[in-house]
C-alpha positions as semicolon CSV with decimal commas, in nm:
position;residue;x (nm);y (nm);z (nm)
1;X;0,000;0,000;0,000
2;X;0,107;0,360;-0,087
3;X;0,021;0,634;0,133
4;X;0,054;1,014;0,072
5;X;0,040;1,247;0,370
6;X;0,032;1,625;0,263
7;X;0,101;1,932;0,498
8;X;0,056;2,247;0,464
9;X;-0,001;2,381;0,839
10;X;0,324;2,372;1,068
11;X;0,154;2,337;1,348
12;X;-0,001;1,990;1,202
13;X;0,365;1,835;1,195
14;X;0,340;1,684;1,553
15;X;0,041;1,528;1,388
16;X;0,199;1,423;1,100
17;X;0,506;1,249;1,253
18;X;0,229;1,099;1,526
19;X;0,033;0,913;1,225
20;X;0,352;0,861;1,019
21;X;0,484;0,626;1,331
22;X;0,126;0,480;1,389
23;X;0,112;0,357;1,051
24;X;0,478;0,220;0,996
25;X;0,381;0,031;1,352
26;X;0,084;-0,125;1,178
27;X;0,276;-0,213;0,836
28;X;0,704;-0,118;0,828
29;X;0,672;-0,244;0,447
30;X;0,421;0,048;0,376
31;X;0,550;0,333;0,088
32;X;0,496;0,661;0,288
33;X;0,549;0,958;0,136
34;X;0,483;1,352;0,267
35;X;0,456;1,638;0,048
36;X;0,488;1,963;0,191
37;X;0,356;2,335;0,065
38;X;0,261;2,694;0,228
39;X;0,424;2,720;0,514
40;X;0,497;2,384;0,657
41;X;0,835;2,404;0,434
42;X;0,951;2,560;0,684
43;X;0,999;2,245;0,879
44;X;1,247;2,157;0,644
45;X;1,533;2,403;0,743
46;X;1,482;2,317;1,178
47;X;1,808;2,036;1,123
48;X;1,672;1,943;1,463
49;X;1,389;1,770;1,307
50;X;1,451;1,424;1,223
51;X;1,347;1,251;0,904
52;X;1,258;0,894;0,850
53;X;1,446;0,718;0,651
54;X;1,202;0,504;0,499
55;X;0,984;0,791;0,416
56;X;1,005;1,017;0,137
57;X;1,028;1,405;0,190
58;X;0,907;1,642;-0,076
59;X;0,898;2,017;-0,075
60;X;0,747;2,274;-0,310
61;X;0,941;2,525;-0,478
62;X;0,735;2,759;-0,477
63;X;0,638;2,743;-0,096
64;X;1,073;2,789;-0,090
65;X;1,075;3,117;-0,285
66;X;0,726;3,227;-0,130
67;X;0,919;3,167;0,180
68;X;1,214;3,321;0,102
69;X;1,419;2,947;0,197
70;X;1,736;2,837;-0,058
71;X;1,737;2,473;-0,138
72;X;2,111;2,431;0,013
73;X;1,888;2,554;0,370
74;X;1,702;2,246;0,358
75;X;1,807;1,909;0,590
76;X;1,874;1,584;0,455
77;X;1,598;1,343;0,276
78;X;1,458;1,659;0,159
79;X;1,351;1,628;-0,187
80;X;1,257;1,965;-0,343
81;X;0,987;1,953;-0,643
82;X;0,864;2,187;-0,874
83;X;0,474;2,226;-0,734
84;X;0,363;2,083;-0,416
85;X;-0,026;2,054;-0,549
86;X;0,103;1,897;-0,853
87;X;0,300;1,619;-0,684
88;X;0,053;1,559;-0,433
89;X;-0,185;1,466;-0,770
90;X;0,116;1,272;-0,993
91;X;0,133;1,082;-0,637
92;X;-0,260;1,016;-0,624
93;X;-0,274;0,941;-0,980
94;X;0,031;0,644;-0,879
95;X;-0,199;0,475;-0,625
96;X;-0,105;0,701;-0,315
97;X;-0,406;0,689;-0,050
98;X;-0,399;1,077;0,026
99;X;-0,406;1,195;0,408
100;X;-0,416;1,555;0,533
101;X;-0,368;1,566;0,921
């Protein structure tokens, strides 16, 4: 199974990470990924905040310029793509189960 969690509130990441690590407990074999827009990219520059391995990390370019954050800002696993909204339907349109804490 494929999930897709999308964020675009920061204060929803405790949220986020909460259901991430419920639903790797339930299935570790699971394809989770997160896409991030608005302002929840700018989770991705705190290098206090720990990424999952296992899960893939996707940020929208234009949240980064609307934001005023440079890629080279971002921590590690942090994938950057083009349009948030547009991965978050090329991920649907793969089979991802969408979620929006």
């Amino acid at each position: 199974m494929k999930i897709l969690f999308h964020i675009s509130d920061l204060s929803k990441w405790p949220l986020l990470q909460a259901n991430i690590n419920n639903i790797l407990k339930e299935d570790s074999s699971l394809d989770v990924s997160v896409v991030a827009n608005s302002e929840a990219v700018k989770i991705f520059v705190d290098h206090n905040n720990q990424l999952l391995d296992n899960v893939n990390y996707f940020v929208c370019a234009n949240a980064l310029r609307a934001n005023n954050i440079e890629h080279s800002a971002l921590i590690k696993n942090a994938k950057v793509t083009s349009s948030g909204v547009y991965k978050v339907a090329l991920l649907q349109n793969e089979g991802y189960l969408y979620i929006k804490p």
